[in-house]
Amino acid sequence: MTWRHALACALTLLVPSSALADVIGPPTPIECPEGSTAATNHCGTVCFAQAACSTDAECGAGERCVERPLCVEQDVPCGGWGGTYSIVRGECSAGSCGEGSCEPVRSCSASNTPADGGPISTHTTYGCGCRAAGGGSQWAAALLAIAALALVRRAGRR
């Protein structure tokens, strides 16, 4: 094997691997209860609980940390690359839910209105998850190419 053959093999190995796209479709307009936010993932467009707070000091100007009873379904499998999610299915009605269980959720809110009449948030964004297959293989190929070139060069000296 000549150094040209070794170089050609090394360059072939250094070609980037193909990327795999995990496409998530466009959002479906939905309404979420106060204390939750809409997002699109492999479950479709669903409501997720907003970031939790403990005190008003954790919230922005003019906001308060408010507890609201929401119907939350835990560990919902959503396909794609795997994983489960906790999805807000609605507001608790008299301590019960059609889907999920009634759980107290604390989140920052500009509204002082409790869950039974608070403002509604609607979905505005969506996204996709992407990953490259075989990550790190270029470095392994580069090291292999250097080793192959060193062997060819060493064999040529003999």
Short mmCIF file of C-alpha atoms in Angstrom, two decimals:
data_model
loop_
_atom_site.label_atom_id
_atom_site.label_comp_id
_atom_site.label_asym_id
_atom_site.label_seq_id
_atom_site.Cartn_x
_atom_site.Cartn_y
_atom_site.Cartn_z
CA MET A 1 0.00 0.00 0.00
CA THR A 2 1.43 3.36 -1.00
CA TRP A 3 1.08 6.54 0.98
CA ARG A 4 -1.45 7.73 -1.60
CA HIS A 5 -3.67 4.72 -0.92
CA ALA A 6 -3.40 5.29 2.82
CA LEU A 7 -4.26 8.96 2.38
CA ALA A 8 -7.28 8.11 0.21
CA CYS A 9 -8.52 5.64 2.85
CA ALA A 10 -8.03 8.20 5.61
CA LEU A 11 -9.91 10.91 3.71
CA THR A 12 -12.77 8.50 3.04
CA LEU A 13 -13.05 7.80 6.75
CA LEU A 14 -13.09 11.52 7.56
CA VAL A 15 -16.24 12.20 5.51
CA PRO A 16 -18.88 13.43 8.00
CA SER A 17 -21.61 11.02 8.96
CA SER A 18 -25.14 11.84 7.94
CA ALA A 19 -27.43 13.68 10.32
CA LEU A 20 -30.73 12.23 11.42
CA ALA A 21 -33.56 14.73 11.81
CA ASP A 22 -36.25 14.11 14.36
CA VAL A 23 -38.96 16.27 12.84
CA ILE A 24 -41.83 17.61 14.89
CA GLY A 25 -44.68 19.13 12.94
CA PRO A 26 -46.11 22.61 13.22
CA PRO A 27 -48.03 23.57 16.34
CA THR A 28 -51.73 23.05 16.76
CA PRO A 29 -53.38 26.03 18.46
CA ILE A 30 -54.47 25.05 21.96
CA GLU A 31 -55.40 26.86 25.15
CA CYS A 32 -53.58 26.09 28.38
CA PRO A 33 -54.72 26.95 31.90
CA GLU A 34 -52.88 29.61 33.87
CA GLY A 35 -49.72 28.06 35.34
CA SER A 36 -48.96 26.04 32.20
CA THR A 37 -47.47 26.77 28.80
CA ALA A 38 -48.10 25.14 25.42
CA ALA A 39 -45.27 23.41 23.55
CA THR A 40 -45.02 20.94 20.69
CA ASN A 41 -43.13 17.65 20.96
CA HIS A 42 -43.76 14.01 20.04
CA CYS A 43 -46.96 14.10 22.09
CA GLY A 44 -48.24 16.82 19.75
CA THR A 45 -49.05 20.26 21.08
CA VAL A 46 -49.64 19.92 24.82
CA CYS A 47 -49.52 22.00 28.00
CA PHE A 48 -46.58 21.73 30.40
CA ALA A 49 -46.37 23.20 33.90
CA GLN A 50 -44.40 26.43 34.01
CA ALA A 51 -41.19 26.63 36.03
CA ALA A 52 -42.00 26.23 39.71
CA CYS A 53 -41.46 28.95 42.30
CA SER A 54 -41.50 28.98 46.10
CA THR A 55 -41.77 32.69 46.89
CA ASP A 56 -42.73 35.95 45.18
CA ALA A 57 -39.02 36.94 45.25
CA GLU A 58 -38.32 34.30 42.56
CA CYS A 59 -40.74 36.00 40.16
CA GLY A 60 -40.32 39.00 37.90
CA ALA A 61 -41.50 42.54 38.53
CA GLY A 62 -45.25 42.68 39.07
CA GLU A 63 -45.55 38.90 39.36
CA ARG A 64 -46.50 36.71 42.31
CA CYS A 65 -45.84 33.06 43.08
CA VAL A 66 -49.32 31.54 42.90
CA GLU A 67 -50.46 28.00 43.64
CA ARG A 68 -53.08 26.55 41.32
CA PRO A 69 -54.61 23.05 41.30
CA LEU A 70 -53.97 21.53 37.87
CA CYS A 71 -54.75 18.11 36.38
CA VAL A 72 -51.33 16.58 35.67
CA GLU A 73 -50.70 13.27 33.93
CA GLN A 74 -47.27 11.92 34.88
CA ASP A 75 -44.82 9.89 32.76
CA VAL A 76 -46.62 10.13 29.41
CA PRO A 77 -44.52 8.34 26.70
CA CYS A 78 -44.20 10.47 23.59
CA GLY A 79 -42.27 8.40 21.01
CA GLY A 80 -39.41 9.95 19.06
CA TRP A 81 -36.08 9.45 20.79
CA GLY A 82 -37.82 8.27 23.94
CA GLY A 83 -38.59 9.92 27.20
CA THR A 84 -41.70 10.64 29.19
CA TYR A 85 -43.33 13.91 30.15
CA SER A 86 -45.66 15.35 32.77
CA ILE A 87 -48.51 16.96 30.86
CA VAL A 88 -51.07 19.42 32.21
CA ARG A 89 -54.50 18.22 31.07
CA GLY A 90 -56.54 21.09 32.51
CA GLU A 91 -57.71 22.74 35.71
CA CYS A 92 -58.98 20.72 38.67
CA SER A 93 -62.71 20.90 39.13
CA ALA A 94 -63.81 20.39 42.74
CA GLY A 95 -60.61 18.44 43.43
CA SER A 96 -61.02 15.95 40.59
CA CYS A 97 -59.79 15.51 37.03
CA GLY A 98 -61.00 13.77 33.90
CA GLU A 99 -57.39 12.92 33.00
CA GLY A 100 -54.43 12.84 35.38
CA SER A 101 -54.51 13.74 39.04
CA CYS A 102 -55.18 17.04 40.78
CA GLU A 103 -51.83 18.50 41.88
CA PRO A 104 -50.92 21.88 43.37
CA VAL A 105 -48.61 23.70 40.93
CA ARG A 106 -46.80 26.88 42.01
CA SER A 107 -45.68 29.26 39.26
CA CYS A 108 -45.10 32.96 38.68
CA SER A 109 -48.09 34.89 37.42
CA ALA A 110 -48.83 38.51 36.58
CA SER A 111 -52.42 37.76 37.43
CA ASN A 112 -53.67 37.54 40.99
CA THR A 113 -56.66 35.62 39.70
CA PRO A 114 -56.87 32.01 40.87
CA ALA A 115 -57.07 29.12 38.41
CA ASP A 116 -60.86 29.26 38.20
CA GLY A 117 -60.91 32.33 35.97
CA GLY A 118 -57.30 33.21 35.26
CA PRO A 119 -56.05 34.19 31.84
CA ILE A 120 -55.37 31.57 29.20
CA SER A 121 -52.03 31.13 27.44
CA THR A 122 -52.02 30.01 23.81
CA HIS A 123 -49.33 28.17 21.90
CA THR A 124 -46.85 30.31 19.98
CA THR A 125 -43.76 28.17 19.32
CA TYR A 126 -42.65 24.71 18.29
CA GLY A 127 -39.36 22.99 17.62
CA CYS A 128 -37.55 19.88 16.58
CA GLY A 129 -34.95 17.64 18.09
CA CYS A 130 -31.93 16.82 15.98
CA ARG A 131 -28.86 14.71 16.46
CA ALA A 132 -25.93 13.57 14.36
CA ALA A 133 -25.38 9.85 13.96
CA GLY A 134 -22.02 8.45 14.99
CA GLY A 135 -20.84 11.49 16.87
CA GLY A 136 -17.10 11.45 17.54
CA SER A 137 -16.31 9.07 14.65
CA GLN A 138 -14.31 11.78 12.84
CA TRP A 139 -11.75 11.86 15.65
CA ALA A 140 -11.40 8.11 15.62
CA ALA A 141 -10.99 8.16 11.84
CA ALA A 142 -8.35 10.90 12.07
CA LEU A 143 -6.34 8.90 14.62
CA LEU A 144 -6.65 5.80 12.46
CA ALA A 145 -5.46 7.75 9.41
CA ILE A 146 -2.41 9.04 11.28
CA ALA A 147 -1.55 5.52 12.42
CA ALA A 148 -1.98 4.17 8.87
CA LEU A 149 0.27 6.89 7.43
CA ALA A 150 2.89 6.19 10.08
CA LEU A 151 2.86 2.46 9.23
CA VAL A 152 3.12 3.10 5.49
CA ARG A 153 5.96 5.52 5.98
CA ARG A 154 7.74 3.09 8.31
CA ALA A 155 7.30 0.22 5.82
CA GLY A 156 8.71 2.41 3.04
CA ARG A 157 11.96 2.98 5.02
CA ARG A 158 12.72 -0.74 5.26
#
